[in-house]
mmCIF file of C-alpha atoms in Angstrom:
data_model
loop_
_atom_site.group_PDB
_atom_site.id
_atom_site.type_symbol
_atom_site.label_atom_id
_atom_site.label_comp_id
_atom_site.label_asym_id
_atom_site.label_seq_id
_atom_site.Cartn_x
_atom_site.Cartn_y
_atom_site.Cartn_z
ATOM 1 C CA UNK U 635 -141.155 -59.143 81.320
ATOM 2 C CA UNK U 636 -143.881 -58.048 78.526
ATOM 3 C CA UNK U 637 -146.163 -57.149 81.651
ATOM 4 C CA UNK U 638 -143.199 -54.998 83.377
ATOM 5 C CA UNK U 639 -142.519 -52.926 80.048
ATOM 6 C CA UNK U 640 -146.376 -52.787 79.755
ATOM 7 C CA UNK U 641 -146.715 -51.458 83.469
ATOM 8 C CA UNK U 642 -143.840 -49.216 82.862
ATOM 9 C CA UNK U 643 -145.193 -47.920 79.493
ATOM 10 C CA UNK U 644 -148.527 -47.017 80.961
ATOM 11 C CA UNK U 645 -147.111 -45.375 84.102
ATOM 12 C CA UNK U 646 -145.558 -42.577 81.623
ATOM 13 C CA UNK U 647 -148.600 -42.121 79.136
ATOM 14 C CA UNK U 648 -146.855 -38.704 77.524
ATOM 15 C CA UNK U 649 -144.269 -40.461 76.691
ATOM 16 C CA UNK U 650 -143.474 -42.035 73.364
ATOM 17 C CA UNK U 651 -142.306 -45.783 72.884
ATOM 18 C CA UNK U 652 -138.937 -44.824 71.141
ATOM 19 C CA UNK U 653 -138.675 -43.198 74.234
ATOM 20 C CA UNK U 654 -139.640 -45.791 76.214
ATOM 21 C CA UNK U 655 -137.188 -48.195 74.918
ATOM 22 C CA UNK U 656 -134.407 -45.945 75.912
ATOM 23 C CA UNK U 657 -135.225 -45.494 79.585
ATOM 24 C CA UNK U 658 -135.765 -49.405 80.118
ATOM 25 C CA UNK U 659 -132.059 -49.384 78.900
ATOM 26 C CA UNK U 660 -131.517 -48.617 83.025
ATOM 27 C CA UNK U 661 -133.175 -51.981 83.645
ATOM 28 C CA UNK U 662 -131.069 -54.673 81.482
ATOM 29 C CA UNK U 663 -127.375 -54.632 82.765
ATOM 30 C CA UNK U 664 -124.993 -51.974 84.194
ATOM 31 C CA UNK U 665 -122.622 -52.841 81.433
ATOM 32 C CA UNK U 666 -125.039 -51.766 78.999
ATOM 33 C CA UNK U 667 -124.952 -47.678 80.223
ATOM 34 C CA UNK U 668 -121.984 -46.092 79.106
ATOM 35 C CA UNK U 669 -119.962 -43.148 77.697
ATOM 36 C CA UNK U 670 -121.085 -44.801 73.864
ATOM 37 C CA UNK U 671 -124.411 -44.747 74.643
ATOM 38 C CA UNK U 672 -124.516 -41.624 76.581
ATOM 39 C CA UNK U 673 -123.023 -39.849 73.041
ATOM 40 C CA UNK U 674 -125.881 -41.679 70.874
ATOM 41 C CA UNK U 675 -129.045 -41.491 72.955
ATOM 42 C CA UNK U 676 -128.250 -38.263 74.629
ATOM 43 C CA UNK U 677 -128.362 -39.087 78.241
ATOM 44 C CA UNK U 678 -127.314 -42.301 80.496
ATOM 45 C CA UNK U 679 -129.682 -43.600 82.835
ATOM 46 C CA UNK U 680 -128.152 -44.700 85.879
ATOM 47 C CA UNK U 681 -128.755 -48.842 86.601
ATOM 48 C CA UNK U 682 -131.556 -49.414 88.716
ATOM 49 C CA UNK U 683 -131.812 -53.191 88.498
ATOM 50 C CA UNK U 684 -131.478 -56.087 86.110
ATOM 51 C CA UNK U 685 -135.760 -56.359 85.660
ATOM 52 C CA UNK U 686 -135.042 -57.694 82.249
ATOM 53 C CA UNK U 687 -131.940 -59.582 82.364
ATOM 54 C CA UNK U 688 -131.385 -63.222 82.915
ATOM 55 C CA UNK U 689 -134.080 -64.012 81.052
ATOM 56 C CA UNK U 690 -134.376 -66.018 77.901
ATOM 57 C CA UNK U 691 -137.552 -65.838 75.841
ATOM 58 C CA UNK U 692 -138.446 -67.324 72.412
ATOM 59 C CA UNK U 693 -139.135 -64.813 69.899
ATOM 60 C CA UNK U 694 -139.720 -65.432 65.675
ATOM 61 C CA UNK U 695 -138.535 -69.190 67.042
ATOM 62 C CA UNK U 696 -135.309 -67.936 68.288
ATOM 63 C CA UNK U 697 -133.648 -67.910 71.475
ATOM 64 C CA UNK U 698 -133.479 -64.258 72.498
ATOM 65 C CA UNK U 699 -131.715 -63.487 75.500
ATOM 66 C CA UNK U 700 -134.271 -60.065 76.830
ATOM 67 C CA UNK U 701 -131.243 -57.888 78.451
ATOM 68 C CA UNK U 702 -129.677 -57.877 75.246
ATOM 69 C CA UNK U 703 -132.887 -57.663 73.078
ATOM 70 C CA UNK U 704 -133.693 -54.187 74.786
ATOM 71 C CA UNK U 705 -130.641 -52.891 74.193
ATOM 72 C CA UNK U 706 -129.904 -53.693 70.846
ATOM 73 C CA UNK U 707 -133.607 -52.280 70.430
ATOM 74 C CA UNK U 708 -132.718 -48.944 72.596
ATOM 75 C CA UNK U 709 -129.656 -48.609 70.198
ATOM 76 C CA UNK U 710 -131.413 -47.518 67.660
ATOM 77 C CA UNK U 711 -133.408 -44.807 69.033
ATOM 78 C CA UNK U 712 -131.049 -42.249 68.659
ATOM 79 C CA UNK U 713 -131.953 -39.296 68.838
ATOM 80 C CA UNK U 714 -133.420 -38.909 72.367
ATOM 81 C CA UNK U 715 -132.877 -35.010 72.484
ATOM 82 C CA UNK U 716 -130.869 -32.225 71.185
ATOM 83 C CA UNK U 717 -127.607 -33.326 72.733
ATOM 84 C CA UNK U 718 -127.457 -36.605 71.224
ATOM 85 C CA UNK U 719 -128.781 -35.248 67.913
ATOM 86 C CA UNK U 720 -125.308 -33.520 67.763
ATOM 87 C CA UNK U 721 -123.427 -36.238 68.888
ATOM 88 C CA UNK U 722 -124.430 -38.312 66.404
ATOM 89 C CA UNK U 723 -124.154 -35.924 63.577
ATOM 90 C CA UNK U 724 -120.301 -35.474 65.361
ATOM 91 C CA UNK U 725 -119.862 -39.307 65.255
ATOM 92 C CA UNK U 726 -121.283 -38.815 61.409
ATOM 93 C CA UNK U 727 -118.916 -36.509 60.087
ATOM 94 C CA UNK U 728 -115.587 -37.615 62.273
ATOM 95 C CA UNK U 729 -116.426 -41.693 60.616
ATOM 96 C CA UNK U 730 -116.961 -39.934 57.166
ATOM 97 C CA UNK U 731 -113.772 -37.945 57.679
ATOM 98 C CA UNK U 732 -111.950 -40.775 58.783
ATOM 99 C CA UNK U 733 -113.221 -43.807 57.121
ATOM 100 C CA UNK U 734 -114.609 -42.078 54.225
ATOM 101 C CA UNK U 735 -117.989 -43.017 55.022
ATOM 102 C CA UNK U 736 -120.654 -41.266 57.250
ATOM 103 C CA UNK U 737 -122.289 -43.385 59.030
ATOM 104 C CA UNK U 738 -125.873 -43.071 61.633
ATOM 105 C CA UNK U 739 -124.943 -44.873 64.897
ATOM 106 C CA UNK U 740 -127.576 -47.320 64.514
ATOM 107 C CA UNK U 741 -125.593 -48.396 61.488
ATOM 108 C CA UNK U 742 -122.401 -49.930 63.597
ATOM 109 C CA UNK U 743 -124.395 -50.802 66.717
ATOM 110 C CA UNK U 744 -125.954 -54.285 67.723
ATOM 111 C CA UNK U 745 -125.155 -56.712 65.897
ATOM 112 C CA UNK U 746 -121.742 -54.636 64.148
ATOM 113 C CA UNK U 747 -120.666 -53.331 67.589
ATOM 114 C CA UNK U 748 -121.274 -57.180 69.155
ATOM 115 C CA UNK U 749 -118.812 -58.133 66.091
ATOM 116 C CA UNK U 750 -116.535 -55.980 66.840
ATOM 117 C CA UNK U 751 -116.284 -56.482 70.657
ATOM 118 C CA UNK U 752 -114.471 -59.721 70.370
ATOM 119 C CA UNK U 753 -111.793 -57.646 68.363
ATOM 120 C CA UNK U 754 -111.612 -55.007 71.113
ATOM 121 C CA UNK U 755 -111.067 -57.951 73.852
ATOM 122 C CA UNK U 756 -108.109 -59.106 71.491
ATOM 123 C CA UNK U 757 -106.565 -56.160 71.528
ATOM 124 C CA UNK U 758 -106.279 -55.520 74.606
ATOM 125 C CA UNK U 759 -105.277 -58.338 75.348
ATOM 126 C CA UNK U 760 -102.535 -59.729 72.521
ATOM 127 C CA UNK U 761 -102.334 -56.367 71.135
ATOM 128 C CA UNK U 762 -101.745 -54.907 68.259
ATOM 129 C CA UNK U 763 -99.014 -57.041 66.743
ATOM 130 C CA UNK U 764 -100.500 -60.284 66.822
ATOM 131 C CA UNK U 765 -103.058 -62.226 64.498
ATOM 132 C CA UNK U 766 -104.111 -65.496 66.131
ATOM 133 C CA UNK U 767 -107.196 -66.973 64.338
ATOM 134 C CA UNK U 768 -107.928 -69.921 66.312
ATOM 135 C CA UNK U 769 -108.179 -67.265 69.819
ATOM 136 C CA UNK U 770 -109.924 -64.611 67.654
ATOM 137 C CA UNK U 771 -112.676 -67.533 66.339
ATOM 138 C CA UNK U 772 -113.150 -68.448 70.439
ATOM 139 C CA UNK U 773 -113.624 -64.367 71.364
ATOM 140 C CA UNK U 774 -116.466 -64.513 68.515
ATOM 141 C CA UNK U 775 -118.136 -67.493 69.616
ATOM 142 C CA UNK U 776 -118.363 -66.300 73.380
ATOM 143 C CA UNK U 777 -118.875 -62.581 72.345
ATOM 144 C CA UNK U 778 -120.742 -62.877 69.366
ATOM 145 C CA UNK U 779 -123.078 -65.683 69.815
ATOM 146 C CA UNK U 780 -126.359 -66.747 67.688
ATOM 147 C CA UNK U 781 -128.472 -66.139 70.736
ATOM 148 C CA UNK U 782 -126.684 -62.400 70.175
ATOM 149 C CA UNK U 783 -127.213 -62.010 66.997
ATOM 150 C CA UNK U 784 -131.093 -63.158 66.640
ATOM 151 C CA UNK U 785 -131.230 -60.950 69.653
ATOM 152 C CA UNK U 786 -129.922 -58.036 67.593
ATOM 153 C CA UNK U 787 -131.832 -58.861 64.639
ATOM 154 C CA UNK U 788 -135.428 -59.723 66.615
ATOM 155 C CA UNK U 789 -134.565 -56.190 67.797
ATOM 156 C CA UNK U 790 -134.159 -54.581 64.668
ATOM 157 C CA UNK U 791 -137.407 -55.521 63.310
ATOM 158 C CA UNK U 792 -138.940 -54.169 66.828
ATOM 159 C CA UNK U 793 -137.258 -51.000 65.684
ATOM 160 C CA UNK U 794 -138.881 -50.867 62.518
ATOM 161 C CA UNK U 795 -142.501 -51.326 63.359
ATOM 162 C CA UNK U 796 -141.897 -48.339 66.304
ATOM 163 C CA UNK U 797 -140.712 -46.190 63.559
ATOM 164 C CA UNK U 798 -143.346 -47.297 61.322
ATOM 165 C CA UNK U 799 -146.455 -47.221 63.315
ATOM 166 C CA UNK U 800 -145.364 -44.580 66.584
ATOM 167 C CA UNK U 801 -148.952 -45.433 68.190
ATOM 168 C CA UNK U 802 -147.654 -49.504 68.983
ATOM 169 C CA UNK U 803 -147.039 -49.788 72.410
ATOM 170 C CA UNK U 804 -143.440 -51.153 73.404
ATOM 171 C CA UNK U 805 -145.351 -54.656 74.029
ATOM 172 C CA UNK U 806 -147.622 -54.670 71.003
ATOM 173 C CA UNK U 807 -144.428 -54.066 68.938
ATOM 174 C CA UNK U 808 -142.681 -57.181 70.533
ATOM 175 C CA UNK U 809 -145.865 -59.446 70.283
ATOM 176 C CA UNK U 810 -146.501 -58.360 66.521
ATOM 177 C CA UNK U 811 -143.041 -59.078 65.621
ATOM 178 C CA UNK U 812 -143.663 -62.900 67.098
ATOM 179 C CA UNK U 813 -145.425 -63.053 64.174
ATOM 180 C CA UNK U 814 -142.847 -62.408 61.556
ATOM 181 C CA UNK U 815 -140.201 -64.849 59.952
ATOM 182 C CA UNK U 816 -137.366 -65.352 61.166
ATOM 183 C CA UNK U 817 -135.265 -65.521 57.426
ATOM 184 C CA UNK U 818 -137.529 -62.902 56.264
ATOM 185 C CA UNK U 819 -136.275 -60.377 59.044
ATOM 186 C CA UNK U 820 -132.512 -60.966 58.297
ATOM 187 C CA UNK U 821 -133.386 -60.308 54.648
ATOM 188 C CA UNK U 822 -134.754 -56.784 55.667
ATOM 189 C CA UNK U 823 -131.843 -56.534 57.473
ATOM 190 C CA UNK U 824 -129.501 -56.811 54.829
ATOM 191 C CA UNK U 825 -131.501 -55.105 52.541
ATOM 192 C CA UNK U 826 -132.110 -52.063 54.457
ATOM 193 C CA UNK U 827 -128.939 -51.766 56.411
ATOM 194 C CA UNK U 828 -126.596 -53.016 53.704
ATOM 195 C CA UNK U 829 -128.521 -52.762 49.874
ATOM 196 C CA UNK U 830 -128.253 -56.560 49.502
ATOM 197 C CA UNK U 831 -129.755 -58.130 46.649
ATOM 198 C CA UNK U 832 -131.478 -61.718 47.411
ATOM 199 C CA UNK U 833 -132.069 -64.590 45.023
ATOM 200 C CA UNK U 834 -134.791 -66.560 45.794
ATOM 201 C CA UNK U 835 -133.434 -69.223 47.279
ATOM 202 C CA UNK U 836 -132.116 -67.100 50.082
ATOM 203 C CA UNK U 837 -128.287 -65.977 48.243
ATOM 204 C CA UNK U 838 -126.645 -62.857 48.695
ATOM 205 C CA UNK U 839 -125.957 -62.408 45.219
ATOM 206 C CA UNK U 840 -124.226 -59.220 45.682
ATOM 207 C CA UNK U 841 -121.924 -60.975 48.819
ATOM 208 C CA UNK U 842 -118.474 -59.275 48.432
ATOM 209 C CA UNK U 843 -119.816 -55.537 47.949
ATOM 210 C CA UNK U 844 -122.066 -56.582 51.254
ATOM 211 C CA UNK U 845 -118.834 -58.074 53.068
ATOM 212 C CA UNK U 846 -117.285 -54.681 52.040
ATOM 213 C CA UNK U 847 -119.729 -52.837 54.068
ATOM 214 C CA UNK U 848 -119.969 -54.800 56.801
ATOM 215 C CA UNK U 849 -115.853 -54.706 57.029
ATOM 216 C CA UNK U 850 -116.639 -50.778 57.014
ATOM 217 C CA UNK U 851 -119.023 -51.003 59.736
ATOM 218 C CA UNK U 852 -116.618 -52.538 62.304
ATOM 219 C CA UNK U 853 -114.366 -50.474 61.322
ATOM 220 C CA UNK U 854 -116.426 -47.200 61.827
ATOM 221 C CA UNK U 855 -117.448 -49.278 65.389
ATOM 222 C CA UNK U 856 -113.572 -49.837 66.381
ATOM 223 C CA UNK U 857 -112.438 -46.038 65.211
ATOM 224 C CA UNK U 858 -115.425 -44.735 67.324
ATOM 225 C CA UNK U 859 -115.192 -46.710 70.783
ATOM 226 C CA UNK U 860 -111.392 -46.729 70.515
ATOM 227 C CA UNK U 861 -109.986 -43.878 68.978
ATOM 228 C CA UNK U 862 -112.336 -41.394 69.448
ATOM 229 C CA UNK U 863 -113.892 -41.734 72.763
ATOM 230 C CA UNK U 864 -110.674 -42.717 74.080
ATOM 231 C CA UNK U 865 -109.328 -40.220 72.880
ATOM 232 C CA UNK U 866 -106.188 -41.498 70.981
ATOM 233 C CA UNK U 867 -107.816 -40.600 67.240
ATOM 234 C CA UNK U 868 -104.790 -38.208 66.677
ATOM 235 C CA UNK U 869 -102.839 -41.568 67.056
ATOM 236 C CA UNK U 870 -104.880 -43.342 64.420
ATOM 237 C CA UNK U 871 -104.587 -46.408 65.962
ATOM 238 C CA UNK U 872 -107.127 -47.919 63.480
ATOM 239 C CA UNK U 873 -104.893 -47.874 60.520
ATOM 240 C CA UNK U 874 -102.584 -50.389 61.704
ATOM 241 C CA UNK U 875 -101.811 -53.548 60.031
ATOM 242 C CA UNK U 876 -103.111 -55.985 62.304
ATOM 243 C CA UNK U 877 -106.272 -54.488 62.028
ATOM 244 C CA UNK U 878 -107.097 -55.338 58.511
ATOM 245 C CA UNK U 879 -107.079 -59.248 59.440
ATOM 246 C CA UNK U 880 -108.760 -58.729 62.422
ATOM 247 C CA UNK U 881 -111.596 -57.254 60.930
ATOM 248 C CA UNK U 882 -111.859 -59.540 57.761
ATOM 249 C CA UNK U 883 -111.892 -62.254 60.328
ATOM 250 C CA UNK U 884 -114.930 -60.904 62.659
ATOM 251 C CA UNK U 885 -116.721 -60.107 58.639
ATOM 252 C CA UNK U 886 -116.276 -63.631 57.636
ATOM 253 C CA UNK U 887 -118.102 -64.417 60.803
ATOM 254 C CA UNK U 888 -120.944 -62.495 60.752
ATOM 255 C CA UNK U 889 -121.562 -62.735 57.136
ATOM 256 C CA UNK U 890 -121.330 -66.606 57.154
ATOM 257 C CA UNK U 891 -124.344 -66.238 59.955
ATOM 258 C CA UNK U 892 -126.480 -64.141 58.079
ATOM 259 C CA UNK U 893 -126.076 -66.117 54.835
ATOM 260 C CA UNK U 894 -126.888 -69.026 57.086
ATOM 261 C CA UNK U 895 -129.827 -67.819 58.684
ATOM 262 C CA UNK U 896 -131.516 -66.476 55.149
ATOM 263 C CA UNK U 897 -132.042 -69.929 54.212
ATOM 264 C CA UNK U 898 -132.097 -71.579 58.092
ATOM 265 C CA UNK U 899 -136.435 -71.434 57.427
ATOM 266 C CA UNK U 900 -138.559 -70.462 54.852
ATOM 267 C CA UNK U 901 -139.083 -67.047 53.749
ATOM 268 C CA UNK U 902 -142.930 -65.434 53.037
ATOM 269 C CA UNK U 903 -143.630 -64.489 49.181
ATOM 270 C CA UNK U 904 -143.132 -60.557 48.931
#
């Protein structure tokens, strides 16, 4: 896989890695081009075959399933021309209008929209009336997996060393990210994406005001994909009850694995 991207990479030397990442998107699965992405990146590419998927690789000593990897790492590079620059500043100001928050894409993709997913499947099919924990905990576990989330997190420090050093090659970035803890990336995580504060034995000591903002994130993800791009937003489908425990749920869920993984291995003095 690291020689295809490498191959790929150096059959297009003008153009960038961030860009890189989001035209390997076409070689993951056909399930991961769609109207959402075609609003955040700016353009779709069309499936051409599943080069990188079915594939399992071991990455910061997690299992990382590679399909999902690339496109949790293609979801955030936004950005990918002027057309998705708008739509993202759209999808900005409609969540900040609606939610009362603004948020970037990247915020309420990966591991927030892999959250949410399980509550979409619910929906459609128990619907909106119902609240059954024991089916919702089931859709998480098969939607929402570990090997998902490390997936989604391996990716996000990926992310951060393209946007930090542009010169890494798509490869490079991967094999230099091998290298980094495990616990120490799902600190950054939290830190960066949510203003956590750590102790330093590995406790969220600010862990309701983060739950808050995670419940806001999959929120923002479910008023996006749902009622925006489905076009029912006049309905306001989000704001009904059901929704509330739904979410809460799917934030228990993901929380509980990130507090679990800060402390699953030890973390490197800062």
């Amino acid at each position: 896989m690291l020689q295809f991207i490498d191959e790929y990479q150096q059959q297009r030397p003008k153009a960038t890695s961030l860009q890189i990442v989001r035209s390997l998107r076409a070689y993951t699965r056909a399930s991961y081009a769609n109207t959402f992405w075609e609003m955040v990146a700016g353009s779709n590419p069309d499936f051409v075959k599943g080069e990188l998927d079915d594939q399992s690789v071991e990455i910061m000593g997690q299992s990382i399933d590679f399909a999902h990897f690339m496109a949790a790492l293609s979801d955030q590079t936004w950005g990918g021309n002027l057309t998705s620059t708008l739509s993202d500043g759209f999808l900005w100001i409609t969540s900040k209008v609606m939610t009362g928050h603004g948020y970037d894409s990247r915020e309420y993709t990966a591991a927030i929209g892999d959250t949410a997913q399980p509550i979409e499947v619910y929906l459609d099919k128990y619907g909106l009336t119902t609240y059954q924990p024991e089916t919702l905990s089931e859709l998480l576990g098969k939607f929402a997996s570990e090997q998902d989330y490390a997936s989604d997190l391996v990716a996000f420090a990926v992310g951060r060393l393209l946007y930090e050093n542009p010169s890494l090659s798509v490869k490079a970035a991967i094999l230099e990210a091998n290298w980094l803890n495990y616990s120490g990336t799902v600190k950054r995580y939290l830190v960066d994406m949510f203003g956590a504060k750590i102790s330093a034995n590995g406790v969220i000591v600010n862990g309701e005001q983060i739950r808050t903002r995670i419940y806001e994130r999959i929120r923002a993800y479910l008023l996006i994909k749902r009622d925006v791009i489905k076009g029912s937003i006049f309905h306001r489908t989000y704001r009904q009850r059901i929704r509330p425990a739904l979410i809460n749920h799917a934030t228990d869920y993901f929380t509980k694995y990130l507090q679990q993984a800060l402390v699953q291995s030890p973390q490197p003095e800062s």
